[in-house]
mmCIF file of C-alpha atoms and ligand atoms in Angstrom:
data_model
loop_
_atom_site.group_PDB
_atom_site.id
_atom_site.type_symbol
_atom_site.label_atom_id
_atom_site.label_comp_id
_atom_site.label_asym_id
_atom_site.label_seq_id
_atom_site.Cartn_x
_atom_site.Cartn_y
_atom_site.Cartn_z
ATOM 1 C CA MET Q 665 -15.126 -20.330 -20.390
ATOM 2 C CA GLN Q 666 -14.509 -20.295 -24.270
ATOM 3 C CA ASP Q 667 -10.682 -20.953 -25.166
ATOM 4 C CA LEU Q 668 -7.512 -18.944 -24.130
ATOM 5 C CA ALA Q 669 -6.741 -17.347 -27.475
ATOM 6 C CA SER Q 670 -10.241 -15.548 -27.347
ATOM 7 C CA LEU Q 671 -9.578 -14.625 -24.012
ATOM 8 C CA LYS Q 672 -6.526 -12.943 -25.166
ATOM 9 C CA ALA Q 673 -7.905 -11.565 -28.051
ATOM 10 C CA TYR Q 674 -10.588 -10.274 -26.093
ATOM 11 C CA LEU Q 675 -8.157 -8.439 -23.934
ATOM 12 C CA ASP Q 676 -5.816 -7.111 -26.652
ATOM 13 C CA GLN Q 677 -9.112 -5.485 -28.251
ATOM 14 C CA ARG Q 678 -9.909 -3.858 -24.950
ATOM 15 C CA LEU Q 679 -6.662 -2.776 -24.202
ATOM 16 C CA PRO Q 680 -6.727 0.673 -26.045
ATOM 17 C CA ALA Q 681 -9.852 1.560 -24.042
ATOM 18 C CA ALA Q 682 -8.407 0.637 -21.146
ATOM 19 C CA LEU Q 683 -5.533 2.597 -21.515
ATOM 20 C CA GLU Q 684 -7.650 5.282 -22.720
ATOM 21 C CA VAL Q 685 -9.360 4.970 -18.719
ATOM 22 C CA LEU Q 686 -5.850 5.352 -17.336
ATOM 23 C CA ARG Q 687 -4.788 8.267 -19.419
ATOM 24 C CA GLU Q 688 -8.198 10.137 -17.919
ATOM 25 C CA MET Q 689 -7.144 8.695 -14.179
ATOM 26 C CA VAL Q 690 -3.396 9.941 -14.590
ATOM 27 C CA GLY Q 691 -4.996 13.425 -15.674
ATOM 28 C CA ILE Q 692 -6.582 13.959 -12.014
ATOM 29 C CA ASN Q 693 -3.996 14.606 -9.598
ATOM 30 C CA SER Q 694 -5.328 12.501 -6.550
ATOM 31 C CA PHE Q 695 -2.441 13.180 -3.610
ATOM 32 C CA THR Q 696 -3.481 12.016 -0.449
ATOM 33 C CA GLY Q 697 -3.720 15.321 0.669
ATOM 34 C CA ASN Q 698 -5.798 16.791 -1.809
ATOM 35 C CA PRO Q 699 -9.075 15.615 -1.385
ATOM 36 C CA GLU Q 700 -10.993 17.544 -4.387
ATOM 37 C CA GLY Q 701 -8.916 15.169 -6.474
ATOM 38 C CA VAL Q 702 -9.085 12.043 -4.528
ATOM 39 C CA ASN Q 703 -12.916 12.637 -4.911
ATOM 40 C CA ARG Q 704 -13.045 13.599 -8.534
ATOM 41 C CA LEU Q 705 -11.360 10.359 -9.204
ATOM 42 C CA GLY Q 706 -13.504 8.174 -7.440
ATOM 43 C CA ARG Q 707 -16.637 9.465 -9.063
ATOM 44 C CA PHE Q 708 -14.838 9.054 -12.624
ATOM 45 C CA THR Q 709 -13.687 5.431 -11.463
ATOM 46 C CA ALA Q 710 -17.395 4.851 -10.309
ATOM 47 C CA GLU Q 711 -18.659 6.047 -13.895
ATOM 48 C CA CYS Q 712 -15.788 3.738 -15.661
ATOM 49 C CA PHE Q 713 -17.337 0.491 -13.705
ATOM 50 C CA ALA Q 714 -20.776 1.821 -13.663
ATOM 51 C CA PRO Q 715 -21.564 -0.097 -17.190
ATOM 52 C CA LEU Q 716 -20.450 -3.566 -15.713
ATOM 53 C CA GLY Q 717 -23.359 -3.148 -13.236
ATOM 54 C CA PHE Q 718 -21.869 -1.479 -10.295
ATOM 55 C CA GLN Q 719 -23.373 0.530 -7.536
ATOM 56 C CA ALA Q 720 -21.481 3.387 -5.985
ATOM 57 C CA GLU Q 721 -20.911 4.238 -2.469
ATOM 58 C CA PHE Q 722 -18.694 7.345 -1.442
ATOM 59 C CA VAL Q 723 -17.524 6.523 2.350
ATOM 60 C CA PRO Q 724 -16.142 9.685 4.073
ATOM 61 C CA SER Q 725 -12.787 9.097 5.885
ATOM 62 C CA THR Q 726 -12.831 9.829 9.693
ATOM 63 C CA LYS Q 727 -9.594 11.920 9.028
ATOM 64 C CA PRO Q 728 -10.798 15.284 8.006
ATOM 65 C CA GLY Q 729 -9.065 16.773 5.426
ATOM 66 C CA TRP Q 730 -9.083 13.294 3.623
ATOM 67 C CA GLY Q 731 -11.083 11.838 0.512
ATOM 68 C CA ASN Q 732 -13.912 9.547 0.357
ATOM 69 C CA HIS Q 733 -13.221 5.965 0.244
ATOM 70 C CA LEU Q 734 -14.941 4.393 -2.894
ATOM 71 C CA VAL Q 735 -17.255 0.930 -2.877
ATOM 72 C CA LEU Q 736 -18.349 -0.562 -5.994
ATOM 73 C CA THR Q 737 -20.943 -3.326 -5.479
ATOM 74 C CA ARG Q 738 -22.235 -5.860 -7.841
ATOM 75 C CA SER Q 739 -24.553 -8.340 -6.199
ATOM 76 C CA GLY Q 740 -24.563 -12.239 -7.793
ATOM 77 C CA TRP Q 741 -26.808 -15.187 -7.198
ATOM 78 C CA SER Q 742 -24.555 -17.453 -5.600
ATOM 79 C CA GLY Q 743 -24.082 -16.270 -1.803
ATOM 80 C CA LYS Q 744 -20.364 -16.054 -2.400
ATOM 81 C CA SER Q 745 -18.196 -12.921 -3.380
ATOM 82 C CA ILE Q 746 -14.747 -11.831 -4.147
ATOM 83 C CA ALA Q 747 -13.182 -8.454 -2.987
ATOM 84 C CA LEU Q 748 -10.842 -6.501 -5.253
ATOM 85 C CA VAL Q 749 -8.856 -4.188 -3.706
ATOM 86 C CA SER Q 750 -7.159 -0.789 -4.859
ATOM 87 C CA HIS Q 751 -6.893 2.755 -3.930
ATOM 88 C CA LEU Q 752 -7.273 6.289 -4.839
ATOM 89 C CA ASP Q 753 -4.567 8.532 -3.977
ATOM 90 C CA THR Q 754 -0.971 8.720 -5.094
ATOM 91 C CA VAL Q 755 1.905 10.226 -3.318
ATOM 92 C CA PHE Q 756 2.726 13.161 -5.563
ATOM 93 C CA PRO Q 757 1.181 16.541 -4.684
ATOM 94 C CA PRO Q 758 0.268 18.655 -7.776
ATOM 95 C CA GLU Q 759 3.130 20.936 -7.249
ATOM 96 C CA GLU Q 760 5.428 18.806 -7.648
ATOM 97 C CA GLU Q 761 3.948 17.035 -10.826
ATOM 98 C CA ALA Q 762 3.875 20.442 -12.328
ATOM 99 C CA ARG Q 763 7.472 21.011 -11.339
ATOM 100 C CA ASN Q 764 9.099 17.891 -12.439
ATOM 101 C CA HIS Q 765 6.786 18.043 -15.691
ATOM 102 C CA PHE Q 766 5.719 14.463 -14.648
ATOM 103 C CA GLN Q 767 2.407 13.508 -16.915
ATOM 104 C CA TRP Q 768 0.992 11.075 -18.614
ATOM 105 C CA GLN Q 769 3.900 10.304 -21.143
ATOM 106 C CA PRO Q 770 4.038 7.056 -23.174
ATOM 107 C CA GLU Q 771 7.596 6.417 -24.655
ATOM 108 C CA GLY Q 772 8.933 3.212 -26.085
ATOM 109 C CA GLY Q 773 6.709 0.447 -24.425
ATOM 110 C CA ARG Q 774 6.494 2.641 -21.215
ATOM 111 C CA ILE Q 775 3.825 4.960 -20.196
ATOM 112 C CA PHE Q 776 5.355 7.102 -17.381
ATOM 113 C CA GLY Q 777 3.120 9.277 -15.151
ATOM 114 C CA PRO Q 778 1.616 9.637 -11.342
ATOM 115 C CA GLY Q 779 0.004 6.757 -10.514
ATOM 116 C CA THR Q 780 0.555 4.694 -13.838
ATOM 117 C CA LEU Q 781 1.905 1.649 -11.969
ATOM 118 C CA ASP Q 782 0.924 2.733 -8.103
ATOM 119 C CA ILE Q 783 -2.031 2.241 -8.571
ATOM 120 C CA LYS Q 784 -4.108 3.581 -11.149
ATOM 121 C CA GLY Q 785 -2.811 0.727 -13.450
ATOM 122 C CA GLY Q 786 -3.905 -1.737 -10.895
ATOM 123 C CA THR Q 787 -7.518 -0.128 -10.767
ATOM 124 C CA VAL Q 788 -7.268 -0.758 -14.853
ATOM 125 C CA MET Q 789 -6.456 -4.211 -14.438
ATOM 126 C CA MET Q 790 -9.313 -4.912 -12.324
ATOM 127 C CA TRP Q 791 -11.641 -2.928 -15.233
ATOM 128 C CA LEU Q 792 -10.177 -5.442 -17.261
ATOM 129 C CA VAL Q 793 -10.459 -8.443 -15.549
ATOM 130 C CA LEU Q 794 -14.098 -7.932 -14.557
ATOM 131 C CA SER Q 795 -14.923 -6.914 -18.595
ATOM 132 C CA ALA Q 796 -13.273 -10.086 -19.361
ATOM 133 C CA LEU Q 797 -14.800 -12.363 -17.131
ATOM 134 C CA ARG Q 798 -18.513 -10.731 -18.018
ATOM 135 C CA GLN Q 799 -17.588 -11.489 -21.942
ATOM 136 C CA HIS Q 800 -15.943 -15.036 -21.440
ATOM 137 C CA ALA Q 801 -17.499 -16.252 -17.988
ATOM 138 C CA PRO Q 802 -21.059 -14.507 -18.106
ATOM 139 C CA VAL Q 803 -22.038 -17.360 -15.228
ATOM 140 C CA VAL Q 804 -19.266 -16.815 -12.954
ATOM 141 C CA PHE Q 805 -19.411 -13.002 -13.526
ATOM 142 C CA GLU Q 806 -23.422 -13.317 -12.660
ATOM 143 C CA ALA Q 807 -23.127 -15.678 -9.893
ATOM 144 C CA ILE Q 808 -20.361 -13.841 -7.643
ATOM 145 C CA THR Q 809 -21.225 -11.185 -5.609
ATOM 146 C CA TRP Q 810 -18.254 -8.276 -6.530
ATOM 147 C CA ASN Q 811 -16.959 -6.231 -4.091
ATOM 148 C CA LEU Q 812 -14.610 -3.556 -5.040
ATOM 149 C CA PHE Q 813 -12.954 -1.090 -2.385
ATOM 150 C CA TRP Q 814 -10.543 1.996 -2.955
ATOM 151 C CA ASN Q 815 -8.909 3.157 -0.074
ATOM 152 C CA SER Q 816 -8.659 7.504 -0.534
ATOM 153 C CA SER Q 817 -5.545 7.549 1.569
ATOM 154 C CA GLU Q 818 -3.395 3.852 1.230
ATOM 155 C CA GLU Q 819 -0.394 6.419 1.055
ATOM 156 C CA GLY Q 820 -1.091 7.924 4.513
ATOM 157 C CA PHE Q 821 -2.496 5.792 7.411
ATOM 158 C CA SER Q 822 -5.855 5.198 7.012
ATOM 159 C CA PRO Q 823 -6.933 2.837 9.778
ATOM 160 C CA ASP Q 824 -10.586 3.115 9.036
ATOM 161 C CA PHE Q 825 -10.690 1.609 5.482
ATOM 162 C CA GLU Q 826 -9.942 -1.817 6.646
ATOM 163 C CA HIS Q 827 -13.183 -1.592 8.708
ATOM 164 C CA VAL Q 828 -15.224 -0.049 5.653
ATOM 165 C CA CYS Q 829 -14.145 -3.615 3.847
ATOM 166 C CA ARG Q 830 -14.854 -6.077 6.548
ATOM 167 C CA GLY Q 831 -18.236 -4.566 7.246
ATOM 168 C CA ARG Q 832 -19.081 -5.166 4.100
ATOM 169 C CA LEU Q 833 -17.523 -8.567 3.504
ATOM 170 C CA GLY Q 834 -20.061 -11.725 3.574
ATOM 171 C CA ALA Q 835 -19.390 -15.087 4.902
ATOM 172 C CA GLY Q 836 -19.200 -16.233 1.335
ATOM 173 C CA THR Q 837 -16.207 -14.158 0.653
ATOM 174 C CA LEU Q 838 -13.867 -16.409 -1.346
ATOM 175 C CA ALA Q 839 -10.503 -14.072 -1.283
ATOM 176 C CA ALA Q 840 -9.796 -10.380 -1.119
ATOM 177 C CA LEU Q 841 -7.526 -9.664 -4.295
ATOM 178 C CA VAL Q 842 -5.126 -6.458 -4.035
ATOM 179 C CA PHE Q 843 -3.991 -4.833 -7.016
ATOM 180 C CA GLU Q 844 -0.887 -3.128 -6.232
ATOM 181 C CA ALA Q 845 2.177 -3.597 -8.828
ATOM 182 C CA GLU Q 846 3.522 -6.995 -9.600
ATOM 183 C CA GLY Q 847 7.315 -7.429 -8.325
ATOM 184 C CA ARG Q 848 9.726 -8.893 -10.720
ATOM 185 C CA GLN Q 849 12.740 -10.760 -10.503
ATOM 186 C CA GLY Q 850 14.862 -12.353 -13.387
ATOM 187 C CA GLY Q 851 11.548 -12.064 -15.886
ATOM 188 C CA GLU Q 852 9.196 -13.937 -13.370
ATOM 189 C CA ALA Q 853 6.039 -12.681 -11.837
ATOM 190 C CA GLN Q 854 6.131 -12.016 -8.110
ATOM 191 C CA LEU Q 855 2.904 -11.767 -6.314
ATOM 192 C CA VAL Q 856 2.383 -10.705 -2.525
ATOM 193 C CA VAL Q 857 1.855 -12.967 0.201
ATOM 194 C CA ALA Q 858 3.409 -11.533 3.009
ATOM 195 C CA ARG Q 859 4.122 -7.729 4.000
ATOM 196 C CA LYS Q 860 5.810 -6.465 7.365
ATOM 197 C CA GLY Q 861 3.968 -4.651 9.799
ATOM 198 C CA ARG Q 862 5.239 -1.444 10.920
ATOM 199 C CA GLY Q 863 5.310 1.086 14.277
ATOM 200 C CA ALA Q 864 6.042 4.551 14.040
ATOM 201 C CA TRP Q 865 7.256 5.826 17.254
ATOM 202 C CA ARG Q 866 8.343 9.091 18.740
ATOM 203 C CA ILE Q 867 10.857 9.549 21.463
ATOM 204 C CA THR Q 868 10.978 13.210 23.658
ATOM 205 C CA VAL Q 869 13.798 13.740 26.139
ATOM 206 C CA ARG Q 870 12.965 16.314 28.426
ATOM 207 C CA GLY Q 871 15.984 17.667 30.443
ATOM 208 C CA ARG Q 872 16.621 20.852 32.472
ATOM 209 C CA GLY Q 873 17.765 24.035 30.571
ATOM 210 C CA ALA Q 874 20.580 26.042 32.416
ATOM 211 C CA HIS Q 875 23.304 28.942 31.374
ATOM 212 C CA ALA Q 876 25.603 27.684 29.434
ATOM 213 C CA GLY Q 877 27.985 30.032 30.433
ATOM 214 C CA GLY Q 878 27.273 30.622 34.472
ATOM 215 C CA SER Q 879 25.484 27.482 35.486
ATOM 216 C CA HIS Q 880 26.429 24.427 33.065
ATOM 217 C CA PRO Q 881 26.687 22.057 35.784
ATOM 218 C CA PHE Q 882 22.935 22.710 36.686
ATOM 219 C CA GLY Q 883 21.883 21.696 33.057
ATOM 220 C CA ALA Q 884 20.751 18.230 32.031
ATOM 221 C CA ASN Q 885 21.379 17.649 28.471
ATOM 222 C CA ALA Q 886 18.588 16.193 26.421
ATOM 223 C CA ILE Q 887 20.413 16.081 23.456
ATOM 224 C CA VAL Q 888 23.186 14.030 24.831
ATOM 225 C CA GLN Q 889 20.358 11.938 26.613
ATOM 226 C CA ILE Q 890 18.587 10.976 23.449
ATOM 227 C CA ALA Q 891 21.742 10.598 21.550
ATOM 228 C CA GLN Q 892 22.131 7.733 23.531
ATOM 229 C CA THR Q 893 18.496 6.769 23.516
ATOM 230 C CA VAL Q 894 18.242 6.321 19.885
ATOM 231 C CA GLN Q 895 21.877 4.094 19.905
ATOM 232 C CA ARG Q 896 19.449 1.882 21.768
ATOM 233 C CA VAL Q 897 16.611 1.917 19.452
ATOM 234 C CA ALA Q 898 18.894 1.474 16.614
ATOM 235 C CA ALA Q 899 20.254 -1.772 18.449
ATOM 236 C CA LEU Q 900 17.111 -3.027 18.537
ATOM 237 C CA THR Q 901 17.447 -4.196 14.671
ATOM 238 C CA ASP Q 902 17.249 -7.675 14.574
ATOM 239 C CA TYR Q 903 18.059 -9.099 10.674
ATOM 240 C CA ALA Q 904 18.275 -12.712 11.820
ATOM 241 C CA ARG Q 905 14.422 -12.298 12.467
ATOM 242 C CA GLN Q 906 13.938 -9.540 9.738
ATOM 243 C CA LEU Q 907 12.996 -6.585 12.222
ATOM 244 C CA THR Q 908 14.411 -3.369 11.569
ATOM 245 C CA PHE Q 909 14.005 -0.260 13.551
ATOM 246 C CA ASN Q 910 14.906 2.858 11.787
ATOM 247 C CA VAL Q 911 15.674 6.473 13.703
ATOM 248 C CA GLY Q 912 14.306 8.502 10.954
ATOM 249 C CA THR Q 913 14.230 11.953 12.738
ATOM 250 C CA ILE Q 914 16.159 13.923 15.405
ATOM 251 C CA GLY Q 915 15.867 17.465 16.772
ATOM 252 C CA GLY Q 916 16.608 19.347 19.786
ATOM 253 C CA GLY Q 917 17.990 22.568 21.342
ATOM 254 C CA THR Q 918 17.224 26.034 20.658
ATOM 255 C CA VAL Q 919 20.424 28.246 21.006
ATOM 256 C CA LEU Q 920 23.906 27.699 21.784
ATOM 257 C CA ASN Q 921 24.311 29.295 25.183
ATOM 258 C CA ARG Q 922 21.656 27.143 26.859
ATOM 259 C CA VAL Q 923 21.881 23.623 28.064
ATOM 260 C CA PRO Q 924 19.196 22.122 25.950
ATOM 261 C CA HIS Q 925 16.159 21.265 27.682
ATOM 262 C CA GLU Q 926 14.262 18.985 25.597
ATOM 263 C CA ALA Q 927 14.756 16.687 22.527
ATOM 264 C CA THR Q 928 12.998 14.547 20.228
ATOM 265 C CA ALA Q 929 13.484 11.836 17.565
ATOM 266 C CA GLU Q 930 11.083 9.832 15.145
ATOM 267 C CA GLY Q 931 11.025 6.342 13.712
ATOM 268 C CA GLU Q 932 9.500 3.215 12.888
ATOM 269 C CA PHE Q 933 10.076 -0.174 13.174
ATOM 270 C CA ARG Q 934 9.389 -3.039 10.998
ATOM 271 C CA ALA Q 935 8.450 -6.951 11.285
ATOM 272 C CA PHE Q 936 6.650 -9.880 9.117
ATOM 273 C CA ALA Q 937 6.251 -11.999 12.502
ATOM 274 C CA PRO Q 938 3.340 -10.489 14.693
ATOM 275 C CA ARG Q 939 5.361 -11.883 17.616
ATOM 276 C CA ALA Q 940 8.698 -9.851 16.683
ATOM 277 C CA CYS Q 941 6.210 -6.917 16.048
ATOM 278 C CA ALA Q 942 4.788 -7.203 19.561
ATOM 279 C CA GLU Q 943 8.354 -7.789 21.207
ATOM 280 C CA ALA Q 944 9.728 -4.716 19.015
ATOM 281 C CA ARG Q 945 7.115 -2.573 20.847
ATOM 282 C CA LYS Q 946 7.614 -3.970 24.540
ATOM 283 C CA ALA Q 947 11.329 -3.017 24.121
ATOM 284 C CA LEU Q 948 10.820 0.483 22.988
ATOM 285 C CA LEU Q 949 8.395 1.343 25.575
ATOM 286 C CA ALA Q 950 10.703 -0.022 28.246
ATOM 287 C CA LEU Q 951 13.261 2.542 27.171
ATOM 288 C CA ALA Q 952 10.931 5.318 28.709
ATOM 289 C CA GLY Q 953 11.505 6.451 32.213
ATOM 290 C CA ARG Q 954 14.358 8.433 33.881
ATOM 291 C CA GLY Q 955 17.869 8.477 31.696
ATOM 292 C CA GLU Q 956 20.999 8.313 32.960
ATOM 293 C CA VAL Q 957 22.027 11.860 31.503
ATOM 294 C CA ARG Q 958 21.914 13.795 35.050
ATOM 295 C CA SER Q 959 22.726 17.361 36.140
ATOM 296 C CA PRO Q 960 25.991 17.191 37.592
ATOM 297 C CA ALA Q 961 25.409 19.668 40.431
ATOM 298 C CA ASP Q 962 22.311 17.890 41.507
ATOM 299 C CA GLY Q 963 21.800 14.583 39.846
ATOM 300 C CA TYR Q 964 18.217 16.181 37.982
ATOM 301 C CA ALA Q 965 17.964 13.257 35.444
ATOM 302 C CA CYS Q 966 16.492 13.624 31.976
ATOM 303 C CA GLU Q 967 12.952 11.991 31.254
ATOM 304 C CA VAL Q 968 12.796 9.780 27.977
ATOM 305 C CA GLU Q 969 8.885 9.585 26.975
ATOM 306 C CA VAL Q 970 8.132 7.144 24.523
ATOM 307 C CA GLU Q 971 5.020 6.969 22.238
ATOM 308 C CA LEU Q 972 3.595 4.865 19.633
ATOM 309 C CA LEU Q 973 2.470 7.124 16.983
ATOM 310 C CA GLU Q 974 0.446 4.858 14.900
ATOM 311 C CA GLU Q 975 0.729 0.795 14.019
ATOM 312 C CA CYS Q 976 -0.139 -1.338 10.875
ATOM 313 C CA ARG Q 977 -0.404 -5.150 11.886
ATOM 314 C CA ALA Q 978 2.104 -7.352 9.990
ATOM 315 C CA TRP Q 979 0.960 -9.534 7.280
ATOM 316 C CA PRO Q 980 2.632 -12.817 7.804
ATOM 317 C CA ARG Q 981 2.910 -16.061 5.513
ATOM 318 C CA ASN Q 982 -0.092 -18.012 6.239
ATOM 319 C CA ALA Q 983 -2.070 -21.051 4.713
ATOM 320 C CA ALA Q 984 -4.601 -19.118 3.304
ATOM 321 C CA THR Q 985 -2.532 -16.657 1.150
ATOM 322 C CA ASP Q 986 -0.674 -19.699 0.146
ATOM 323 C CA GLY Q 987 -3.820 -21.517 -1.396
ATOM 324 C CA LEU Q 988 -4.539 -18.363 -3.275
ATOM 325 C CA CYS Q 989 -0.978 -18.296 -4.763
ATOM 326 C CA GLU Q 990 -0.944 -21.565 -5.633
ATOM 327 C CA LEU Q 991 -3.892 -21.169 -7.674
ATOM 328 C CA TRP Q 992 -1.986 -18.265 -9.390
ATOM 329 C CA GLN Q 993 0.931 -20.464 -10.093
ATOM 330 C CA GLN Q 994 -1.433 -23.159 -11.523
ATOM 331 C CA ALA Q 995 -2.818 -20.557 -13.737
ATOM 332 C CA GLY Q 996 0.518 -19.389 -14.486
ATOM 333 C CA ALA Q 997 1.780 -23.028 -15.742
ATOM 334 C CA GLN Q 998 -1.088 -22.887 -17.650
ATOM 335 C CA LEU Q 999 -0.383 -19.980 -19.617
ATOM 336 C CA GLY Q 1000 3.505 -20.415 -19.861
ATOM 337 C CA LEU Q 1001 4.313 -18.009 -16.938
ATOM 338 C CA THR Q 1002 6.458 -18.593 -13.882
ATOM 339 C CA VAL Q 1003 4.846 -17.150 -11.013
ATOM 340 C CA ARG Q 1004 6.138 -16.603 -7.472
ATOM 341 C CA GLY Q 1005 4.938 -15.633 -4.154
ATOM 342 C CA ALA Q 1006 7.383 -12.749 -2.481
ATOM 343 C CA GLU Q 1007 7.178 -11.274 0.915
ATOM 344 C CA ARG Q 1008 7.466 -7.354 0.780
ATOM 345 C CA GLY Q 1009 8.726 -4.943 3.490
ATOM 346 C CA SER Q 1010 6.348 -2.297 2.485
ATOM 347 C CA LEU Q 1011 2.627 -2.061 3.501
ATOM 348 C CA SER Q 1012 -0.817 -2.018 1.680
ATOM 349 C CA ASP Q 1013 -4.457 -2.911 2.630
ATOM 350 C CA GLY Q 1014 -3.770 -6.833 2.498
ATOM 351 C CA ASN Q 1015 -2.186 -6.161 5.806
ATOM 352 C CA GLY Q 1016 -5.509 -5.091 7.297
ATOM 353 C CA LEU Q 1017 -7.706 -7.968 5.560
ATOM 354 C CA TRP Q 1018 -5.462 -11.024 5.396
ATOM 355 C CA ASP Q 1019 -6.678 -12.374 8.829
ATOM 356 C CA SER Q 1020 -10.389 -11.764 7.911
ATOM 357 C CA VAL Q 1021 -10.566 -13.792 4.107
ATOM 358 C CA PRO Q 1022 -7.762 -15.156 2.339
ATOM 359 C CA THR Q 1023 -5.731 -12.242 0.669
ATOM 360 C CA LEU Q 1024 -3.412 -12.164 -2.417
ATOM 361 C CA ASP Q 1025 -1.483 -8.971 -3.619
ATOM 362 C CA GLY Q 1026 0.564 -7.831 -6.626
ATOM 363 C CA LEU Q 1027 -1.987 -8.461 -8.923
ATOM 364 C CA GLY Q 1028 -1.505 -5.139 -10.629
ATOM 365 C CA PRO Q 1029 0.457 -4.730 -13.645
ATOM 366 C CA TRP Q 1030 4.480 -4.481 -13.952
ATOM 367 C CA GLY Q 1031 6.561 -0.970 -14.009
ATOM 368 C CA ASP Q 1032 9.083 0.260 -11.790
ATOM 369 C CA ASN Q 1033 10.127 3.537 -9.953
ATOM 370 C CA ASP Q 1034 6.817 4.074 -7.927
ATOM 371 C CA HIS Q 1035 6.893 6.709 -5.629
ATOM 372 C CA CYS Q 1036 9.542 8.946 -7.930
ATOM 373 C CA SER Q 1037 8.776 11.550 -9.982
ATOM 374 C CA GLU Q 1038 12.263 12.972 -11.094
ATOM 375 C CA HIS Q 1039 13.962 12.695 -14.415
ATOM 376 C CA SER Q 1040 17.325 13.429 -14.659
ATOM 377 C CA PRO Q 1041 18.865 14.458 -18.211
ATOM 378 C CA ASP Q 1042 21.202 11.228 -18.489
ATOM 379 C CA GLY Q 1043 18.065 8.912 -17.605
ATOM 380 C CA ALA Q 1044 20.006 7.493 -14.188
ATOM 381 C CA LYS Q 1045 16.736 8.897 -12.250
ATOM 382 C CA LEU Q 1046 13.718 7.578 -14.032
ATOM 383 C CA PRO Q 1047 10.174 8.498 -12.255
ATOM 384 C CA GLU Q 1048 7.354 5.980 -12.002
ATOM 385 C CA PHE Q 1049 6.051 4.073 -15.628
ATOM 386 C CA VAL Q 1050 3.923 0.993 -16.295
ATOM 387 C CA GLU Q 1051 5.446 -1.155 -18.653
ATOM 388 C CA VAL Q 1052 2.555 -1.732 -21.544
ATOM 389 C CA SER Q 1053 2.992 -5.312 -22.467
ATOM 390 C CA SER Q 1054 2.280 -6.373 -18.854
ATOM 391 C CA PHE Q 1055 -1.354 -5.730 -19.037
ATOM 392 C CA VAL Q 1056 -2.576 -8.664 -21.008
ATOM 393 C CA PRO Q 1057 -0.538 -11.573 -20.033
ATOM 394 C CA LYS Q 1058 -1.490 -10.187 -16.128
ATOM 395 C CA ALA Q 1059 -5.052 -9.675 -16.884
ATOM 396 C CA THR Q 1060 -5.124 -13.548 -18.628
ATOM 397 C CA LEU Q 1061 -3.570 -14.679 -15.137
ATOM 398 C CA ASN Q 1062 -5.536 -13.042 -13.157
ATOM 399 C CA VAL Q 1063 -8.926 -14.161 -15.005
ATOM 400 C CA VAL Q 1064 -7.766 -17.810 -15.126
ATOM 401 C CA ALA Q 1065 -7.109 -17.719 -11.579
ATOM 402 C CA ILE Q 1066 -9.935 -16.079 -10.642
ATOM 403 C CA LEU Q 1067 -11.687 -18.949 -12.412
ATOM 404 C CA LYS Q 1068 -9.944 -21.841 -10.585
ATOM 405 C CA LEU Q 1069 -11.073 -20.205 -7.294
ATOM 406 C CA VAL Q 1070 -14.824 -20.212 -8.029
ATOM 407 C CA ASN Q 1071 -14.577 -23.417 -9.741
ATOM 408 C CA GLY Q 1072 -12.931 -25.094 -6.427
ATOM 409 C CA ALA Q 1073 -15.396 -23.266 -4.192
ATOM 410 C CA LYS Q 1074 -18.371 -25.226 -6.420
ATOM 411 C CA VAL Q 1075 -20.167 -21.840 -7.226
ATOM 412 C CA THR Q 1076 -21.558 -22.161 -10.557
ATOM 413 C CA SER Q 1077 -22.185 -26.162 -10.276
HETATM 414 ZN ZN1 ZN N 49 -0.324 1.292 -3.607
#
C-alpha cells in the first residue's frame, strides 16, 4: 500500500462523489413494506458498484410482499474471500417521511434524512472502502473474492437472509464485515462485537364468557388470568444475566356486561448468552397450561397458551470476533484513533453469521437518532443524521484493518 497520507487524500477526494451516491439513495424510499422502493434501491446500488467490477444477483425474499435481497460479487484469484454486509430497507414509510418533511437535509456537519445512518451511510462506506482498496492496494483488491450482501428486510424479521449469505460464503471466507452505524462513547469509536438474541412471543388466555349481571359466577375471567400471567413473564427478567423480558402489548374483552372469554399479550425477550435465551424460552413456555383463575360456580379454569412467534439467535462474545476487533484496534492505534469493541442490545445480520465466519459489526459511519423521523421546533427531538466528518477516518480505519486481515492470512505472499 502507498502511504497513509495518500490514502486519506484519495478518500477526501472521493467523499463528494460518495455523498452524491448517498443523496440519491436517501431519495429512494425503501421502507421494508415498500418492495418497489427496496428493489429500486437494489438496482441503483448494483449500478453504483458495477464500475468496481461487481456482478449483481437479485434474490427474492421468501416473504411475499418484501423486496429482493441483493448480492454483488467480484471474483478474485486467491481462493480467499471477504463478505461485506448491509441492508436496503429503512423503518420509514413514505407517508411518514412526507408528513415530517424528513428528507435529505445537510446542516452544519450533519446530513439528516431517512437511512443516512441506518444504513445507506454504511453502504456508501462500503463503496468508499472498496474504491480505496482498488486504488491503493490493487493486488489485494484483485486477489480477494468480495461478496457483498444487502438484506431487503433487515428491519423486519428476515430469517431467509442468513441462508442467502451462508450459501454463498466459500471455505476461504476471512470475515463478514457488517456496516451498521458506529457507536461512540467519550469520543471513542465503538465497534460491535456481540448482540443480544431475541424471542418474540404471544400469550393467549381462553376463559369462559358469562353474563356479568345474571351469571357472573359462571365466568372464568381471561383478563384477570392474563394479568397474573404477565406478572410472571415480567418476573423472568434477570438483569444480572442481561436477560430482559418486555410485555409489549395487552388486550382482551369485548363489552362491559360480559365476563371476558379471551385476552392476549405479546412481547419479547433478549439476552447475549445463547444459554440464557434457551432458558428464557423454556421458562416462558412453562407458563402454558391451566391457569389459576377459575369460575366460582364450577371451577372452570382459564387456559393459557404460549406461542413463540419468531426467534433470532444471540451473537455472544467469541474469540473469532474479538480477533477481528483486535485488528481494527491495531489499525486505530496506527491512525491515532481509539477503537473499542462494544456489546449491543439490538439485532443485526451479524446475529445470523457470527457462528459461520468471524464477524465484526459497527463498521459504518457515525451519527445518531436512527429510527427517529421527528424534528421538534426546540430541537429537543432531532431525526436520524450522519456526521459527514466521520466518513473519511472510518473508511481509512476499515481499509487499513482489512489489509491487516488479508496480510495475516498470507493471501498475496
Ligand atoms: Zn440497520
